[in-house]
Amino acid sequence: MQTVTVLGATGSIGCNTLDVISRHPDDYRVFAITGNSQLDLLMQQAKACSPRFVVVADEALFDDARKLAADYGVTADILCGQRALEEVASAGEVDIVMAAIVGAAGLIPTLAAVKAAKKVLLANKEALVMSGALFIDAAKQSGATLLPIDSEHNAIFQCLPQDFEYGNLQSAGISSILLTGSGGPFREREISTFKEITVEEACHHPNWDMGRKITVDSATMMNKGLEFIEACWLFGASADDITVVLHPQSMIHSMVQYVDGSVIAQMGNPDMRTPIAYGLAWPQRIDAGVETLDFSKIASFTFDTPCMERYPNLKLAIDACRSGQAATTRINAANEVAVGAFLNKQIRFTDIAVVNEETLNKMEPMTVCSLQQILEQDHAAREVAQQIIRGFS
Ligand code: NAD
Ligand code: MG
């Protein structure tokens, strides 16, 4: 029996994680679930999975949460705030932590799990993008097991040799990591009309059902850019080792190409329960509740090269990856602010890339290493991005 904390339980990944866990009551027990604002859903989840702790990240909602817990008959201890998130991520009883908070807010609790040597299932790509070497070094030092949940990285992980050593792509005979992406909802839309893209259009992904931030990131392909940076850190790869391949059907989740000409791909229906189940049970396999891929119904698999004029955010992120940690921390922060402003209808879809690029241009190059420096750069980039957004109106 493994004990699991689900950070960001009320989100799309969190709900899918609880779904997989519920299929294996003899193998997994939920220790804690956390959420930020959707209290009703959080209490319904608590009622269904009977955790020891329910954590509400937003301290202002503590009283409401306690009242609601009583109404629902939830017996778990209700905690709130940042420290509580860290505590349930690092508690001695916990074996597995699903890191599924969205954005930079997930960094500190995820790092707490890493430092406590947990088996960390990493969905929260922004945490790794913003902290890079610090995050990986913390995992190496503590001996934490880091398993990628992002479907592409989970696929790459599955396609690597079993004895793959971090960073040793060449000795493993790997010539390229092929990071696939669908191209989002605007892959074929006339670029001259991108200014008119509405929030509703950007929040509708053709293949995946996800949270709003990552759905917008998929439409701009910043998501693939963040994943490019994520892949470098997860596997110790360099930017030259990774090629982005468009694959609109989202059935191949990524591939690894070897020097002998072999390409190993991982396929499946686009359902996040596959990588989640793989992470939970690794190195074993368990039922995820996912429909099997029916090859008699697949019309075709197609591939393309992304056009950087269509996806300026992808280029910005790859350039930031080559530039170094300050740039990746900053672009992640700026993008979070810009996507928030787009979702609030303060800026246009095309302004997201403008905010990201201008934020990077306005900030001096520097070396960032410590957690404090990372948090300072995250904060500073948010301020610059907000200033740029104010300048639009
Ligand atoms: P979501 O918006 O559906 O859920 C986010 C979760 O984070 C919620 O539980 C929310 O309460 C919590 N949260 C939000 N702000 C918080 C804060 N300030 N403090 C504490 N908790 C907070 O997002 P999602 O789609 O589930 O994505 C979660 C993470 O997984 C993201 O980093 C995303 O990039 C990554 N991811 C998601 C998918 C997917 O299919 N949804 C796929 C790959 C990677
Ligand atoms: Mg992904």
Tab-separated table of C-alpha atoms and ligand atoms in Angstrom:
chain	number	residue	atom	x	y	z
A	1	MET	CA	0.000	0.000	0.000
A	2	GLN	CA	1.476	3.339	-1.110
A	3	THR	CA	0.445	6.634	0.451
A	4	VAL	CA	-0.137	9.558	-1.892
A	5	THR	CA	-0.427	13.334	-1.562
A	6	VAL	CA	-2.128	15.055	-4.484
A	7	LEU	CA	-1.080	18.706	-4.790
A	8	GLY	CA	-3.628	20.491	-6.990
A	9	ALA	CA	-6.271	17.787	-6.564
A	10	THR	CA	-9.102	19.952	-7.909
A	11	GLY	CA	-7.393	20.538	-11.262
A	12	SER	CA	-7.544	18.481	-14.418
A	13	ILE	CA	-4.456	16.397	-13.504
A	14	GLY	CA	-5.565	16.164	-9.873
A	15	CYS	CA	-9.016	14.796	-10.825
A	16	ASN	CA	-7.458	12.279	-13.225
A	17	THR	CA	-5.023	11.186	-10.505
A	18	LEU	CA	-7.825	10.549	-8.011
A	19	ASP	CA	-9.680	8.651	-10.734
A	20	VAL	CA	-6.729	6.284	-11.301
A	21	ILE	CA	-6.166	5.870	-7.559
A	22	SER	CA	-9.854	5.023	-7.029
A	23	ARG	CA	-9.428	2.046	-9.410
A	24	HIS	CA	-6.766	0.547	-7.118
A	25	PRO	CA	-8.023	0.833	-3.533
A	26	ASP	CA	-5.739	-1.980	-2.335
A	27	ASP	CA	-2.596	-0.334	-3.687
A	28	TYR	CA	-2.926	3.390	-2.980
A	29	ARG	CA	-4.225	5.382	-0.045
A	30	VAL	CA	-4.666	9.172	-0.211
A	31	PHE	CA	-2.842	11.024	2.571
A	32	ALA	CA	-3.689	14.602	1.571
A	33	ILE	CA	-5.415	16.545	-1.170
A	34	THR	CA	-4.915	20.250	-1.816
A	35	GLY	CA	-6.786	22.920	-3.716
A	36	ASN	CA	-6.836	26.658	-4.032
A	37	SER	CA	-10.383	27.875	-4.443
A	38	GLN	CA	-12.847	25.194	-5.597
A	39	LEU	CA	-13.946	24.265	-2.101
A	40	ASP	CA	-17.054	22.304	-3.053
A	41	LEU	CA	-15.112	20.041	-5.377
A	42	LEU	CA	-12.337	19.676	-2.801
A	43	MET	CA	-14.807	18.537	-0.129
A	44	GLN	CA	-16.535	16.149	-2.539
A	45	GLN	CA	-13.124	14.661	-3.278
A	46	ALA	CA	-12.356	14.430	0.444
A	47	LYS	CA	-15.647	12.630	1.008
A	48	ALA	CA	-14.813	10.141	-1.746
A	49	CYS	CA	-11.150	9.394	-0.941
A	50	SER	CA	-11.038	9.973	2.862
A	51	PRO	CA	-7.633	11.650	3.177
A	52	ARG	CA	-6.027	12.483	6.547
A	53	PHE	CA	-5.583	16.125	5.496
A	54	VAL	CA	-7.305	18.585	3.205
A	55	VAL	CA	-5.268	21.703	2.482
A	56	VAL	CA	-6.700	24.947	1.145
A	57	ALA	CA	-3.858	27.037	-0.273
A	58	ASP	CA	-5.711	30.343	0.049
A	59	GLU	CA	-5.695	31.241	3.762
A	60	ALA	CA	-8.625	33.635	3.328
A	61	LEU	CA	-10.856	30.623	2.629
A	62	PHE	CA	-9.986	28.708	5.799
A	63	ASP	CA	-13.199	29.451	7.711
A	64	ASP	CA	-15.367	28.711	4.681
A	65	ALA	CA	-13.495	25.460	4.150
A	66	ARG	CA	-14.012	24.314	7.742
A	67	LYS	CA	-17.732	25.079	7.591
A	68	LEU	CA	-18.097	23.299	4.289
A	69	ALA	CA	-16.156	20.296	5.567
A	70	ALA	CA	-18.631	19.993	8.446
A	71	ASP	CA	-21.580	20.262	6.017
A	72	TYR	CA	-20.105	17.495	3.868
A	73	GLY	CA	-19.254	15.345	6.881
A	74	VAL	CA	-15.556	15.362	5.998
A	75	THR	CA	-13.516	14.002	8.884
A	76	ALA	CA	-10.051	14.996	7.591
A	77	ASP	CA	-8.082	17.753	9.301
A	78	ILE	CA	-8.485	20.983	7.365
A	79	LEU	CA	-5.279	22.996	6.997
A	80	CYS	CA	-4.470	26.115	5.020
A	81	GLY	CA	-1.598	28.138	3.594
A	82	GLN	CA	1.813	27.600	2.043
A	83	ARG	CA	3.410	25.866	5.014
A	84	ALA	CA	0.634	23.289	5.100
A	85	LEU	CA	1.218	22.539	1.397
A	86	GLU	CA	4.882	21.910	2.160
A	87	GLU	CA	4.032	19.766	5.170
A	88	VAL	CA	1.702	17.392	3.332
A	89	ALA	CA	4.227	17.169	0.475
A	90	SER	CA	7.059	16.133	2.787
A	91	ALA	CA	5.371	14.242	5.653
A	92	GLY	CA	7.123	11.039	6.696
A	93	GLU	CA	4.087	8.836	5.982
A	94	VAL	CA	3.944	9.901	2.319
A	95	ASP	CA	5.488	7.741	-0.439
A	96	ILE	CA	4.266	9.482	-3.599
A	97	VAL	CA	3.546	13.143	-4.317
A	98	MET	CA	1.620	14.178	-7.415
A	99	ALA	CA	2.833	17.716	-8.191
A	100	ALA	CA	-0.130	19.126	-10.108
A	101	ILE	CA	-0.449	22.722	-8.970
A	102	VAL	CA	-0.406	25.022	-11.990
A	103	GLY	CA	2.337	27.619	-12.458
A	104	ALA	CA	5.036	29.033	-10.217
A	105	ALA	CA	2.807	28.547	-7.156
A	106	GLY	CA	3.739	24.860	-7.297
A	107	LEU	CA	7.491	25.350	-6.935
A	108	ILE	CA	7.894	25.484	-3.137
A	109	PRO	CA	5.597	22.546	-2.254
A	110	THR	CA	7.066	20.458	-5.100
A	111	LEU	CA	10.592	21.241	-3.922
A	112	ALA	CA	9.547	20.205	-0.410
A	113	ALA	CA	8.555	16.793	-1.789
A	114	VAL	CA	11.823	16.543	-3.738
A	115	LYS	CA	13.935	17.444	-0.706
A	116	ALA	CA	12.049	14.871	1.382
A	117	ALA	CA	13.123	12.170	-1.155
A	118	LYS	CA	9.592	11.310	-2.242
A	119	LYS	CA	8.622	9.630	-5.464
A	120	VAL	CA	7.580	12.853	-7.205
A	121	LEU	CA	5.204	12.672	-10.159
A	122	LEU	CA	5.918	15.933	-11.937
A	123	ALA	CA	3.047	17.500	-13.870
A	124	ASN	CA	3.852	21.053	-12.775
A	125	LYS	CA	6.347	21.811	-15.573
A	126	GLU	CA	6.562	25.489	-14.606
A	127	ALA	CA	8.274	24.531	-11.311
A	128	LEU	CA	11.103	22.834	-13.213
A	129	VAL	CA	11.310	25.492	-15.922
A	130	MET	CA	11.660	28.285	-13.382
A	131	SER	CA	14.241	26.553	-11.172
A	132	GLY	CA	16.107	24.142	-13.487
A	133	ALA	CA	19.464	23.072	-12.013
A	134	LEU	CA	18.359	23.823	-8.459
A	135	PHE	CA	15.426	21.429	-8.786
A	136	ILE	CA	17.474	18.640	-10.414
A	137	ASP	CA	20.328	19.023	-7.911
A	138	ALA	CA	17.854	18.836	-5.025
A	139	ALA	CA	16.493	15.567	-6.435
A	140	LYS	CA	19.996	14.147	-6.891
A	141	GLN	CA	21.001	15.153	-3.377
A	142	SER	CA	17.944	13.745	-1.624
A	143	GLY	CA	17.631	10.660	-3.819
A	144	ALA	CA	14.055	11.570	-4.777
A	145	THR	CA	12.632	9.665	-7.753
A	146	LEU	CA	11.432	12.123	-10.368
A	147	LEU	CA	8.880	10.721	-12.825
A	148	PRO	CA	7.592	12.902	-15.658
A	149	ILE	CA	3.807	13.115	-16.007
A	150	ASP	CA	3.687	15.574	-18.898
A	151	SER	CA	2.617	13.136	-21.623
A	152	GLU	CA	5.560	13.937	-23.918
A	153	HIS	CA	8.189	13.508	-21.216
A	154	ASN	CA	6.488	10.418	-19.913
A	155	ALA	CA	6.641	9.063	-23.472
A	156	ILE	CA	10.335	9.958	-23.829
A	157	PHE	CA	11.028	8.320	-20.472
A	158	GLN	CA	9.322	5.167	-21.724
A	159	CYS	CA	11.369	5.215	-24.975
A	160	LEU	CA	14.772	5.620	-23.296
A	161	PRO	CA	16.966	2.604	-22.548
A	162	GLN	CA	16.277	1.210	-19.058
A	163	ASP	CA	19.860	1.894	-17.981
A	164	PHE	CA	19.820	5.463	-19.319
A	165	GLU	CA	22.099	7.704	-17.282
A	166	TYR	CA	21.145	11.344	-16.838
A	167	GLY	CA	22.724	13.475	-19.571
A	168	ASN	CA	24.444	10.578	-21.364
A	169	LEU	CA	22.468	10.695	-24.604
A	170	GLN	CA	25.487	10.018	-26.772
A	171	SER	CA	26.618	6.883	-24.945
A	172	ALA	CA	23.030	5.627	-25.043
A	173	GLY	CA	23.133	5.933	-28.844
A	174	ILE	CA	20.478	8.642	-28.936
A	175	SER	CA	20.665	11.018	-31.872
A	176	SER	CA	17.573	13.098	-31.115
A	177	ILE	CA	14.608	13.490	-28.795
A	178	LEU	CA	11.526	14.129	-30.936
A	179	LEU	CA	9.118	16.202	-28.880
A	180	THR	CA	5.691	16.016	-30.490
A	181	GLY	CA	2.910	18.601	-30.272
A	182	SER	CA	-0.484	18.882	-31.896
A	183	GLY	CA	-0.032	22.500	-32.952
A	184	GLY	CA	-3.174	23.455	-31.036
A	185	PRO	CA	-6.446	24.848	-32.365
A	186	PHE	CA	-4.844	27.455	-34.655
A	187	ARG	CA	-2.519	25.232	-36.664
A	188	GLU	CA	-4.350	26.032	-39.877
A	189	ARG	CA	-5.928	29.390	-39.072
A	190	GLU	CA	-4.929	32.393	-41.189
A	191	ILE	CA	-2.155	34.168	-39.200
A	192	SER	CA	-3.515	37.613	-40.117
A	193	THR	CA	-6.638	36.827	-38.037
A	194	PHE	CA	-4.739	35.833	-34.851
A	195	LYS	CA	-5.437	39.272	-33.334
A	196	GLU	CA	-9.138	38.397	-33.236
A	197	ILE	CA	-8.757	35.082	-31.416
A	198	THR	CA	-11.161	34.998	-28.473
A	199	VAL	CA	-10.674	33.465	-25.035
A	200	GLU	CA	-13.325	30.869	-25.874
A	201	GLU	CA	-11.489	29.855	-29.066
A	202	ALA	CA	-8.115	29.646	-27.294
A	203	CYS	CA	-9.608	27.620	-24.438
A	204	HIS	CA	-10.761	24.844	-26.733
A	205	HIS	CA	-8.052	22.277	-27.477
A	206	PRO	CA	-8.773	19.836	-30.330
A	207	ASN	CA	-7.459	16.711	-28.508
A	208	TRP	CA	-6.838	17.329	-24.801
A	209	ASP	CA	-9.110	18.396	-21.946
A	210	MET	CA	-6.896	20.457	-19.587
A	211	GLY	CA	-6.804	23.468	-17.267
A	212	ARG	CA	-7.208	26.920	-18.839
A	213	LYS	CA	-3.612	28.107	-18.500
A	214	ILE	CA	-2.057	25.094	-20.228
A	215	THR	CA	-4.805	25.154	-22.876
A	216	VAL	CA	-3.906	28.730	-23.825
A	217	ASP	CA	-0.208	27.768	-23.700
A	218	SER	CA	-1.002	24.950	-26.140
A	219	ALA	CA	-2.698	27.397	-28.497
A	220	THR	CA	0.363	29.709	-28.512
A	221	MET	CA	2.695	26.685	-28.351
A	222	MET	CA	4.400	28.243	-25.341
A	223	ASN	CA	3.456	24.917	-23.796
A	224	LYS	CA	5.805	23.145	-26.239
A	225	GLY	CA	8.442	25.770	-25.473
A	226	LEU	CA	8.148	25.112	-21.732
A	227	GLU	CA	8.241	21.392	-22.495
A	228	PHE	CA	11.414	21.885	-24.549
A	229	ILE	CA	13.084	23.436	-21.481
A	230	GLU	CA	11.519	20.774	-19.244
A	231	ALA	CA	12.970	17.994	-21.443
A	232	CYS	CA	16.467	19.479	-21.249
A	233	TRP	CA	16.340	19.406	-17.440
A	234	LEU	CA	14.599	16.055	-17.045
A	235	PHE	CA	16.981	14.118	-19.264
A	236	GLY	CA	20.135	16.245	-19.094
A	237	ALA	CA	19.772	17.052	-22.812
A	238	SER	CA	20.959	20.172	-24.616
A	239	ALA	CA	18.784	22.306	-26.889
A	240	ASP	CA	20.505	20.727	-29.916
A	241	ASP	CA	19.348	17.267	-28.812
A	242	ILE	CA	15.647	18.149	-29.124
A	243	THR	CA	13.491	18.551	-32.231
A	244	VAL	CA	9.866	19.681	-32.087
A	245	VAL	CA	7.618	17.722	-34.446
A	246	LEU	CA	4.009	18.631	-35.175
A	247	HIS	CA	1.667	15.660	-34.963
A	248	PRO	CA	-1.927	16.920	-35.020
A	249	GLN	CA	-3.569	13.620	-33.954
A	250	SER	CA	-1.852	13.546	-30.502
A	251	MET	CA	-1.566	9.761	-30.589
A	252	ILE	CA	2.222	9.562	-30.617
A	253	HIS	CA	3.207	11.330	-27.414
A	254	SER	CA	6.907	11.703	-28.315
A	255	MET	CA	9.797	9.669	-29.727
A	256	VAL	CA	13.472	8.919	-29.278
A	257	GLN	CA	15.654	8.521	-32.353
A	258	TYR	CA	18.793	6.358	-32.196
A	259	VAL	CA	22.034	6.450	-34.195
A	260	ASP	CA	21.237	3.137	-35.893
A	261	GLY	CA	18.149	4.685	-37.530
A	262	SER	CA	15.601	3.269	-35.082
A	263	VAL	CA	12.885	5.542	-33.782
A	264	ILE	CA	11.014	4.414	-30.679
A	265	ALA	CA	7.640	6.056	-30.108
A	266	GLN	CA	5.100	5.805	-27.305
A	267	MET	CA	1.462	5.890	-28.432
A	268	GLY	CA	-1.955	5.900	-26.901
A	269	ASN	CA	-5.200	7.795	-26.785
A	270	PRO	CA	-4.757	11.353	-25.529
A	271	ASP	CA	-5.749	10.680	-21.918
A	272	MET	CA	-3.562	11.861	-19.043
A	273	ARG	CA	-4.522	8.844	-16.962
A	274	THR	CA	-1.948	6.819	-18.948
A	275	PRO	CA	1.122	8.802	-17.819
A	276	ILE	CA	-0.408	9.211	-14.335
A	277	ALA	CA	-0.901	5.440	-13.945
A	278	TYR	CA	2.594	4.837	-15.317
A	279	GLY	CA	4.043	7.249	-12.750
A	280	LEU	CA	2.069	5.787	-9.855
A	281	ALA	CA	2.984	2.176	-10.573
A	282	TRP	CA	6.435	2.545	-12.175
A	283	PRO	CA	8.240	0.285	-12.888
A	284	GLN	CA	5.068	-1.794	-13.059
A	285	ARG	CA	1.916	-1.161	-15.133
A	286	ILE	CA	-1.633	-0.818	-13.854
A	287	ASP	CA	-5.035	-0.297	-15.433
A	288	ALA	CA	-5.648	3.410	-16.016
A	289	GLY	CA	-9.235	3.229	-17.255
A	290	VAL	CA	-8.041	4.435	-20.671
A	291	GLU	CA	-9.661	3.233	-23.868
A	292	THR	CA	-7.227	1.149	-25.923
A	293	LEU	CA	-5.988	2.576	-29.175
A	294	ASP	CA	-8.033	1.111	-32.010
A	295	PHE	CA	-5.833	1.097	-35.122
A	296	SER	CA	-8.761	0.125	-37.336
A	297	LYS	CA	-10.295	3.541	-36.567
A	298	ILE	CA	-7.213	5.724	-37.012
A	299	ALA	CA	-7.346	7.281	-40.476
A	300	SER	CA	-3.798	8.631	-40.535
A	301	PHE	CA	-0.814	9.872	-38.596
A	302	THR	CA	0.614	13.082	-40.010
A	303	PHE	CA	3.692	15.143	-39.162
A	304	ASP	CA	4.938	18.638	-39.872
A	305	THR	CA	7.521	21.219	-38.808
A	306	PRO	CA	6.284	24.122	-36.660
A	307	CYS	CA	6.330	27.521	-38.356
A	308	MET	CA	7.877	30.069	-35.974
A	309	GLU	CA	5.883	32.942	-37.482
A	310	ARG	CA	2.725	31.157	-36.370
A	311	TYR	CA	4.167	30.239	-32.970
A	312	PRO	CA	6.467	33.102	-31.840
A	313	ASN	CA	6.220	31.904	-28.220
A	314	LEU	CA	7.813	28.593	-29.165
A	315	LYS	CA	10.812	30.394	-30.638
A	316	LEU	CA	11.074	32.705	-27.607
A	317	ALA	CA	11.121	29.750	-25.228
A	318	ILE	CA	13.735	27.818	-27.242
A	319	ASP	CA	15.908	30.943	-27.401
A	320	ALA	CA	15.453	31.389	-23.642
A	321	CYS	CA	16.481	27.771	-23.137
A	322	ARG	CA	19.730	28.433	-25.005
A	323	SER	CA	20.249	31.680	-23.106
A	324	GLY	CA	20.067	30.191	-19.591
A	325	GLN	CA	18.260	30.105	-16.272
A	326	ALA	CA	17.523	33.829	-15.874
A	327	ALA	CA	15.735	33.871	-19.222
A	328	THR	CA	13.723	30.699	-18.567
A	329	THR	CA	12.628	31.889	-15.109
A	330	ARG	CA	11.614	35.232	-16.594
A	331	ILE	CA	9.753	33.926	-19.632
A	332	ASN	CA	7.812	31.511	-17.441
A	333	ALA	CA	6.787	34.362	-15.122
A	334	ALA	CA	5.979	36.811	-17.924
A	335	ASN	CA	3.915	34.182	-19.711
A	336	GLU	CA	1.885	33.393	-16.612
A	337	VAL	CA	1.048	37.089	-16.246
A	338	ALA	CA	0.320	37.495	-19.961
A	339	VAL	CA	-1.940	34.443	-20.148
A	340	GLY	CA	-3.780	35.656	-17.032
A	341	ALA	CA	-4.302	39.061	-18.696
A	342	PHE	CA	-5.525	37.406	-21.902
A	343	LEU	CA	-7.982	35.236	-19.933
A	344	ASN	CA	-9.209	38.436	-18.203
A	345	LYS	CA	-9.665	39.988	-21.642
A	346	GLN	CA	-7.131	42.742	-20.908
A	347	ILE	CA	-4.860	41.903	-23.849
A	348	ARG	CA	-5.173	40.196	-27.235
A	349	PHE	CA	-3.985	36.675	-28.022
A	350	THR	CA	-1.092	38.071	-30.096
A	351	ASP	CA	-0.038	40.320	-27.203
A	352	ILE	CA	1.026	37.291	-25.146
A	353	ALA	CA	4.171	36.868	-27.245
A	354	VAL	CA	4.764	40.631	-27.242
A	355	VAL	CA	4.637	40.741	-23.425
A	356	ASN	CA	6.968	37.761	-23.188
A	357	GLU	CA	9.504	39.134	-25.657
A	358	GLU	CA	9.504	42.672	-24.254
A	359	THR	CA	9.888	41.387	-20.704
A	360	LEU	CA	13.009	39.454	-21.704
A	361	ASN	CA	14.381	42.442	-23.660
A	362	LYS	CA	13.838	44.878	-20.788
A	363	MET	CA	15.771	42.800	-18.253
A	364	GLU	CA	19.570	42.685	-17.966
A	365	PRO	CA	21.297	39.328	-18.470
A	366	MET	CA	22.412	37.778	-15.185
A	367	THR	CA	23.313	34.478	-13.570
A	368	VAL	CA	20.748	33.008	-11.197
A	369	CYS	CA	21.477	30.028	-8.990
A	370	SER	CA	19.910	30.235	-5.529
A	371	LEU	CA	16.229	29.851	-4.730
A	372	GLN	CA	16.159	33.443	-3.543
A	373	GLN	CA	17.554	34.679	-6.864
A	374	ILE	CA	15.037	32.570	-8.754
A	375	LEU	CA	12.119	33.941	-6.745
A	376	GLU	CA	13.463	37.488	-7.186
A	377	GLN	CA	13.686	37.065	-10.957
A	378	ASP	CA	10.220	35.522	-11.066
A	379	HIS	CA	8.862	38.487	-9.125
A	380	ALA	CA	10.776	41.086	-11.151
A	381	ALA	CA	9.631	39.615	-14.480
A	382	ARG	CA	6.009	39.671	-13.306
A	383	GLU	CA	6.347	43.383	-12.492
A	384	VAL	CA	7.894	44.143	-15.884
A	385	ALA	CA	5.190	42.127	-17.673
A	386	GLN	CA	2.444	43.924	-15.756
A	387	GLN	CA	3.971	47.283	-16.631
A	388	ILE	CA	4.013	46.335	-20.326
A	389	ILE	CA	0.367	45.236	-20.106
A	390	ARG	CA	-0.625	48.539	-18.467
A	391	GLY	CA	1.085	50.275	-21.389
A	392	PHE	CA	-1.312	48.550	-23.842
A	393	SER	CA	-4.430	50.206	-22.425
B	1	NAD	P1	-5.785	23.224	-13.474
B	1	NAD	O1	-5.879	24.700	-13.644
B	1	NAD	O2	-6.880	22.356	-13.950
B	1	NAD	O3	-5.524	22.891	-11.913
B	1	NAD	C1	-4.581	23.573	-11.171
B	1	NAD	C2	-4.573	23.132	-9.720
B	1	NAD	O4	-3.659	23.991	-9.018
B	1	NAD	C3	-5.924	23.260	-9.009
B	1	NAD	O5	-6.068	22.232	-8.074
B	1	NAD	C4	-5.804	24.596	-8.268
B	1	NAD	O6	-6.599	24.661	-7.101
B	1	NAD	C5	-4.336	24.597	-7.908
B	1	NAD	N1	-3.817	25.953	-7.738
B	1	NAD	C6	-3.971	27.008	-8.592
B	1	NAD	N2	-3.359	28.105	-8.094
B	1	NAD	C7	-2.815	27.738	-6.914
B	1	NAD	C8	-2.060	28.426	-5.925
B	1	NAD	N3	-1.755	29.730	-6.042
B	1	NAD	N4	-1.663	27.734	-4.837
B	1	NAD	C9	-1.943	26.428	-4.685
B	1	NAD	N5	-2.661	25.727	-5.575
B	1	NAD	C10	-3.097	26.374	-6.677
B	1	NAD	O7	-4.392	22.792	-14.152
B	1	NAD	P2	-4.015	21.396	-14.826
B	1	NAD	O8	-4.414	21.402	-16.234
B	1	NAD	O9	-4.438	20.272	-13.949
B	1	NAD	O10	-2.424	21.493	-14.816
B	1	NAD	C11	-1.668	21.319	-13.637
B	1	NAD	C12	-0.191	21.264	-14.003
B	1	NAD	O11	0.031	20.122	-14.802
B	1	NAD	C13	0.266	22.452	-14.847
B	1	NAD	O12	1.568	22.800	-14.492
B	1	NAD	C14	0.233	21.930	-16.264
B	1	NAD	O13	1.167	22.541	-17.100
B	1	NAD	C15	0.601	20.472	-16.043
B	1	NAD	N6	0.082	19.571	-17.081
B	1	NAD	C16	-1.259	19.433	-17.253
B	1	NAD	C17	-1.761	18.597	-18.238
B	1	NAD	C18	-3.239	18.395	-18.417
B	1	NAD	O14	-3.632	17.535	-19.206
B	1	NAD	N7	-4.088	19.112	-17.737
B	1	NAD	C19	-0.869	17.908	-19.064
B	1	NAD	C20	0.499	18.068	-18.867
B	1	NAD	C21	0.957	18.894	-17.869
B	2	MG	MG	2.513	17.996	-22.503
